[in-house]
Short mmCIF file of C-alpha atoms in Angstrom, two decimals:
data_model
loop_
_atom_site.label_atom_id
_atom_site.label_comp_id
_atom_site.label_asym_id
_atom_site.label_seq_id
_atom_site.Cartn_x
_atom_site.Cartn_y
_atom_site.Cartn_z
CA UNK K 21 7.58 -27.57 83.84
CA UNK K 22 4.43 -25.48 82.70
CA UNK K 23 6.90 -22.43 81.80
CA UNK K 24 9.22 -24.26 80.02
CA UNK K 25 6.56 -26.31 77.79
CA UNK K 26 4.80 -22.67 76.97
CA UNK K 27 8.33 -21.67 76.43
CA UNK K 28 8.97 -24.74 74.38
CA UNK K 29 5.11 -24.03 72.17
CA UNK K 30 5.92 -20.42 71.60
CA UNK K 31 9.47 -21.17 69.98
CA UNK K 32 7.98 -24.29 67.76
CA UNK K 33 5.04 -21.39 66.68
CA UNK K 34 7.55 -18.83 65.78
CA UNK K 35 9.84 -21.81 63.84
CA UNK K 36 6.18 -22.76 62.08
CA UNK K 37 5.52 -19.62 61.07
CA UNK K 38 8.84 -19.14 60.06
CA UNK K 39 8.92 -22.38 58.06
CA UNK K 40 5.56 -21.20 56.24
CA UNK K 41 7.07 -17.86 55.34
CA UNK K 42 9.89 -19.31 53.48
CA UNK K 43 8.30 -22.20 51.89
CA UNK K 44 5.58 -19.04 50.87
CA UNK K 45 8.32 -17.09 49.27
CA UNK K 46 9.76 -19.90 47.46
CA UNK K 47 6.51 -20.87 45.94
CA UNK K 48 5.45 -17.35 44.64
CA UNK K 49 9.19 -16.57 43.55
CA UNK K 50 9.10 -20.01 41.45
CA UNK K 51 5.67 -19.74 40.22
CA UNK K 52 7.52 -15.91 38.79
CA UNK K 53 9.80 -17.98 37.18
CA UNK K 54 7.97 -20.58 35.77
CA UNK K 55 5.15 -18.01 34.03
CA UNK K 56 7.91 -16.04 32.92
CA UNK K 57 9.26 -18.82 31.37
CA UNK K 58 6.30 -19.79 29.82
CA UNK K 59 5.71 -16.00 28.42
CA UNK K 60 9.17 -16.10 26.98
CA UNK K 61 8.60 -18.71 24.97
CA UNK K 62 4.76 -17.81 24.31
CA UNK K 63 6.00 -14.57 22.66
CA UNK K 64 8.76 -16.61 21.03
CA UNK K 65 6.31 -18.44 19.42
CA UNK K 66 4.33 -15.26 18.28
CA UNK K 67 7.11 -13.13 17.07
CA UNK K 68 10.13 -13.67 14.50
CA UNK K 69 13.31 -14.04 16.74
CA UNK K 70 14.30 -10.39 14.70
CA UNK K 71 11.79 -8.84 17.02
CA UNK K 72 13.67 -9.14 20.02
CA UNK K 73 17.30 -7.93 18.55
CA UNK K 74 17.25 -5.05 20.59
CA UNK K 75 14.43 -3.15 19.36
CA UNK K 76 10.69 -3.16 21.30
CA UNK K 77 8.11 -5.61 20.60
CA UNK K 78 6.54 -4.98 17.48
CA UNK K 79 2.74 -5.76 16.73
CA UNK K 80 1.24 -8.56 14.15
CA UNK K 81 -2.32 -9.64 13.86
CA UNK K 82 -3.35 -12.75 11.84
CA UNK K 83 -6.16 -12.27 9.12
CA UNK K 84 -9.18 -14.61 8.91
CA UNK K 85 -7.18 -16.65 6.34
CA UNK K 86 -4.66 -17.08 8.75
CA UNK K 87 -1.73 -14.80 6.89
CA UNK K 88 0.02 -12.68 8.96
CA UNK K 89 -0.52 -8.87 8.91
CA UNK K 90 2.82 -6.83 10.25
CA UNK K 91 2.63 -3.36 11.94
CA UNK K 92 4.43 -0.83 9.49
CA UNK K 93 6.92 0.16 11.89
CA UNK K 94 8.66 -3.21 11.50
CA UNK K 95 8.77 -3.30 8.42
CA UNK K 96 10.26 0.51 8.27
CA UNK K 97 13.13 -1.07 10.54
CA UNK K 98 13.90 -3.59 7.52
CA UNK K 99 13.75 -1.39 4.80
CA UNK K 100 15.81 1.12 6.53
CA UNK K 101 18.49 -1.73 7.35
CA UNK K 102 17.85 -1.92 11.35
CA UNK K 103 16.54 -5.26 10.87
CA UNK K 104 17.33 -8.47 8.82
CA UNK K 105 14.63 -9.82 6.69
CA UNK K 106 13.03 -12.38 8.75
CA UNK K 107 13.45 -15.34 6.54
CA UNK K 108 16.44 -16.51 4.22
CA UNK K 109 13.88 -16.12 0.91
CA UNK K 110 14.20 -12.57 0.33
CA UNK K 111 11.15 -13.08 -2.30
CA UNK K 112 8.66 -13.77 0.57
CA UNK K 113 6.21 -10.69 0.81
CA UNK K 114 5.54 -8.98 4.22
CA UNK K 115 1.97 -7.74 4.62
CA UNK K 116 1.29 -4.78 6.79
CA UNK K 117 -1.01 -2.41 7.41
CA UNK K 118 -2.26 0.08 5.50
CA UNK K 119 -1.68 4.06 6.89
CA UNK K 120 0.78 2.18 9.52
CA UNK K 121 3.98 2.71 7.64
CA UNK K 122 5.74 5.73 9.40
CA UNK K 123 7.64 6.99 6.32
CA UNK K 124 6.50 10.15 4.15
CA UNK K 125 5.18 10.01 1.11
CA UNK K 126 8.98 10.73 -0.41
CA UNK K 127 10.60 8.04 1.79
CA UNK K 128 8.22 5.41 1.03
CA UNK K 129 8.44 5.96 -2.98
CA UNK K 130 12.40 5.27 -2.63
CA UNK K 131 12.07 1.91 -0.94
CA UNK K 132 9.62 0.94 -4.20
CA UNK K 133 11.32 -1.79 -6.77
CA UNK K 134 9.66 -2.67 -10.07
CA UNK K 135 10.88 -5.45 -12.36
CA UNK K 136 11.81 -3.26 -15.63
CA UNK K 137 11.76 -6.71 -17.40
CA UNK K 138 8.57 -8.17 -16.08
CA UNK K 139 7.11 -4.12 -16.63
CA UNK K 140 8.68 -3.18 -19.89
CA UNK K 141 6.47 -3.51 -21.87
CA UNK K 142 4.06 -1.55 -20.00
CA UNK K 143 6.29 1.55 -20.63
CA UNK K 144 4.98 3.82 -23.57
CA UNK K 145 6.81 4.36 -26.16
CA UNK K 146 8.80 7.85 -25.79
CA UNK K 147 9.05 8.75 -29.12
CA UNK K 148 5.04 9.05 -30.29
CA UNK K 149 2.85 11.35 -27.50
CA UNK K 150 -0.75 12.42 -27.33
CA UNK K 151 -1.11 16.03 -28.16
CA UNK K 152 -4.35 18.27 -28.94
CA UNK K 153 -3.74 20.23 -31.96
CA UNK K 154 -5.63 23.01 -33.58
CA UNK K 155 -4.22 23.71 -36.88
CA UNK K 156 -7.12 27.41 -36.55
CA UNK K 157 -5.01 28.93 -34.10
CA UNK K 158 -1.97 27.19 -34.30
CA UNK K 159 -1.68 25.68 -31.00
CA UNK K 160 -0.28 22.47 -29.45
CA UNK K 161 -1.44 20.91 -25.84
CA UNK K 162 1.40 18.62 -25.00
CA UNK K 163 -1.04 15.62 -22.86
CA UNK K 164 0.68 14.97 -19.65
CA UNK K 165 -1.11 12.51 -18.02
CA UNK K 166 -3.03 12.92 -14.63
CA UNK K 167 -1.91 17.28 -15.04
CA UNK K 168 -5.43 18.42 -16.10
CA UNK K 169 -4.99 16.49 -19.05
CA UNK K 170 -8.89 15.56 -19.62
CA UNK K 171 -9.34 18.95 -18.75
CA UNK K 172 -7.10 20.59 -21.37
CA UNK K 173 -8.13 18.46 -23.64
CA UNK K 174 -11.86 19.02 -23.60
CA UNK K 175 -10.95 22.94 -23.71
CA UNK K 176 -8.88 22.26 -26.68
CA UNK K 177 -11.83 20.75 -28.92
CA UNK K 178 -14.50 22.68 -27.33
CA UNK K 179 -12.58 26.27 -27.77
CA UNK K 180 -9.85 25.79 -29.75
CA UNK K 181 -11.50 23.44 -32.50
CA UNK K 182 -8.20 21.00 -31.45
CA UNK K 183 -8.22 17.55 -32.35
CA UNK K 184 -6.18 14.65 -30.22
CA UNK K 185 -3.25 13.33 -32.60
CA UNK K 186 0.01 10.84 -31.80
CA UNK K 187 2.67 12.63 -32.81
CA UNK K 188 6.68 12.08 -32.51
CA UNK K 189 8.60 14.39 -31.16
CA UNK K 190 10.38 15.80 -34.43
CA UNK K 191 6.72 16.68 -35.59
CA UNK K 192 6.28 18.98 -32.68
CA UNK K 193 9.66 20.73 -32.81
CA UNK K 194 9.10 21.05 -36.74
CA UNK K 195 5.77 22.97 -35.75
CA UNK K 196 7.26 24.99 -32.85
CA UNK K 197 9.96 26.03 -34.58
CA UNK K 198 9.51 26.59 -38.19
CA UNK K 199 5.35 26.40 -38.57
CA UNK K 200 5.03 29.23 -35.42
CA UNK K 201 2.44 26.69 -33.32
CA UNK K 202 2.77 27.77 -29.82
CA UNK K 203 3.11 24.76 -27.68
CA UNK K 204 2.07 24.37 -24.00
CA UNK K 205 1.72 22.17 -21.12
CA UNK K 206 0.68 21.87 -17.52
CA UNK K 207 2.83 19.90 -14.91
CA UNK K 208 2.06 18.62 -11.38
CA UNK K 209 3.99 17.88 -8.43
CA UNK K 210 5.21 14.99 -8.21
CA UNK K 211 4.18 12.94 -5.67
CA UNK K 212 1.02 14.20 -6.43
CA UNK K 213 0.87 12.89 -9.94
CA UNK K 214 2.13 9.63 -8.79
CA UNK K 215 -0.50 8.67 -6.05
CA UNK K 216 -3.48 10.06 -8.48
CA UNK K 217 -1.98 7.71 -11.08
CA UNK K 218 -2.25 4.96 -8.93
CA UNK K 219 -5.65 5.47 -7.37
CA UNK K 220 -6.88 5.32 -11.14
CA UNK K 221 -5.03 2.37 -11.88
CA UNK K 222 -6.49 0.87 -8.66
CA UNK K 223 -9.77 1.67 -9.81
CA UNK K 224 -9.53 0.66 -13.45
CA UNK K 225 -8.28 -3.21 -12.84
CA UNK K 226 -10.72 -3.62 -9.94
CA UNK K 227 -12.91 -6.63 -10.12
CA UNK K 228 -15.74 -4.41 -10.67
CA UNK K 229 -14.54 -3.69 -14.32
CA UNK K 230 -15.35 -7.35 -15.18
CA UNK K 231 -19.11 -7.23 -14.10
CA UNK K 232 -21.58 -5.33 -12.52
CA UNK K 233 -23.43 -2.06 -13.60
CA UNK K 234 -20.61 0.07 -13.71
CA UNK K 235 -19.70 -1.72 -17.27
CA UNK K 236 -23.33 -2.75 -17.97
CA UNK K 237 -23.17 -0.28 -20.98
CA UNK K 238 -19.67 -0.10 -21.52
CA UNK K 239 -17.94 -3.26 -23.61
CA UNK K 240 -15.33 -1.39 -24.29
CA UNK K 241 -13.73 -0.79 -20.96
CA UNK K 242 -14.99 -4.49 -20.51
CA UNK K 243 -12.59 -5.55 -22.63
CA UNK K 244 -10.21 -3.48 -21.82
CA UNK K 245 -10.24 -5.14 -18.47
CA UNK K 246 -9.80 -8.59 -19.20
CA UNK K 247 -7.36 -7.49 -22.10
CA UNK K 248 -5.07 -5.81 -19.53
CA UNK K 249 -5.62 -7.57 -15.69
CA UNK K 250 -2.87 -10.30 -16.17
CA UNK K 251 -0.72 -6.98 -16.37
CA UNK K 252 -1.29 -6.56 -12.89
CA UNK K 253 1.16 -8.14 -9.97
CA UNK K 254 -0.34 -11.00 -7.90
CA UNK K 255 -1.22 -9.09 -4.68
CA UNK K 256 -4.99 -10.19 -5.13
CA UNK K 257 -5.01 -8.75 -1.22
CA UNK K 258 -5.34 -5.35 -2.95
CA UNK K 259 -9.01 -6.10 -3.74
CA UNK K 260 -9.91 -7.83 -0.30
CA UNK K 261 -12.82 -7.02 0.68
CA UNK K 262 -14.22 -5.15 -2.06
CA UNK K 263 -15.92 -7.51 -4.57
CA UNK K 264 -18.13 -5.03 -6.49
CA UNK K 265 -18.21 -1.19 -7.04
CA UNK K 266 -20.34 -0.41 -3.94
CA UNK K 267 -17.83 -1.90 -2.06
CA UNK K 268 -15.18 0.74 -3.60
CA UNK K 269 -17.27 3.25 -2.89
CA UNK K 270 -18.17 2.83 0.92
CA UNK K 271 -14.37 2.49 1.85
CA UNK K 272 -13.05 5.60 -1.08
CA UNK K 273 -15.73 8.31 -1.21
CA UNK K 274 -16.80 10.41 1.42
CA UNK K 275 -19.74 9.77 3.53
CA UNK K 276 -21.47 13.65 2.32
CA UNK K 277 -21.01 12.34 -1.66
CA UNK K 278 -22.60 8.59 -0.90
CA UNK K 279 -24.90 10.44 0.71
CA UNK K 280 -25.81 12.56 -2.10
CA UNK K 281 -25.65 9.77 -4.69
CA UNK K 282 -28.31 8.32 -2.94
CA UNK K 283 -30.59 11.30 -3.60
#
């Protein structure tokens, strides 16, 4: 009777232990279930549904004012056509970083769109131009902006005895071809020309323009400003962050110049 009650223990141990390894495995392999559940829909809650249409999980961070801020990559998927735009208004704006759009310079400048209606009127008109002229030596700078044109120009007047005029095109032909003026010009890449354009446009309608030292002494370009800053697209995110001119100039100039300036 002893041997068959051990007998009887041992089996109703192993059946125990048994019991405890399945119930075990069936509590870890539904907890699994259940968190991965729960991720699912955590990380449907954080990212369009667009993000998970085949391509890897793309990166957004929310701002302090709660907007959110998309990693450049998806938004390189849209504008290349991988991905839909994530919401039926296609007039909704997508923020992203800046620097984390992985398209060259080229690439990036053919995905631009401007309103010509809403801009036209910003377009110069084509058939009057700045031009130095120096009736002494009979020579014409044609001004191309943001090509050493501030450059040129200085030379012309300080060497040249040029004057800046606004001319029409006929006038210059008339004096290249049947006055003898020799005419010349300086051109730029570009790419080049475009981003330098910008950066000045960037600085002249900057907040800064409207106060501060910078325009203590200058009412001109003050009203210049306030003449012109309505021109500008609502994307006041474009100024975040930098309220005054020392702002500009701790994120844009280089540490050795700031450091110099304050020498």
């Amino acid at each position: 009777m002893v041997r068959d009650y051990t007998m009887s223990t041992v089996c109703s141990g192993h059946r125990a232990v048994l019991a405890c390894l399945v119930i075990g495995t069936f509590a870890i392999s539904l907890s699994n279930v259940i968190i991965g559940h729960l991720a699912y829909n955590l990380s449907s809650l954080y990212q369009p549904e667009e993000f998970n249409r085949g391509l890897s999980t793309f990166e957004r961070i929310t701002n302090l004012d709660g907007e959110i801020i998309y990693d450049g990559e998806y938004i390189s998927h849209i504008l290349d056509g991988e991905l839909p735009f994530p919401v039926n208004n296609n007039l909704q704006r997508l923020k992203f970083r800046p620097g984390s759009l992985p398209l060259s310079s080229a690439q990036s400048l053919q995905k631009c769109y401007i309103n010509s209606t809403r801009y036209g009127n910003q377009i110069p008109d084509k058939t009057v131009m700045l031009a130095s002229v120096s009736d002494t030596h009979k020579l014409i700078y044609r001004n191309i902006p943001k090509s050493s044109s501030s450059t040129a120009r200085h030379a012309m007047k300080d060497f040249f005895d040029g004057n800046d005029r606004r001319v029409k095109h006929d006038e210059l032909e008339l004096a290249v071809h049947q006055l003898d003026y020799a005419l010349i010009s300086f051109v730029r890449d570009p790419l080049n020309r475009f981003y330098s354009s910008f950066d000045e446009s960037f600085f002249r309608l900057g907040p800064w323009m409207g106060s501060g030292p910078i325009v203590a002494d200058k009412p001109r370009v003050k009203k210049w400003y306030f003449e012109n800053k309505y021109k500008v697209e609502k994307y006041p995110y474009l100024y975040e962050g930098l309220p005054t001119i020392g702002h500009f100039r701790k994120v844009y100039c280089p540490p050795d110049v700031l450091a110099r300036n304050k020498n």
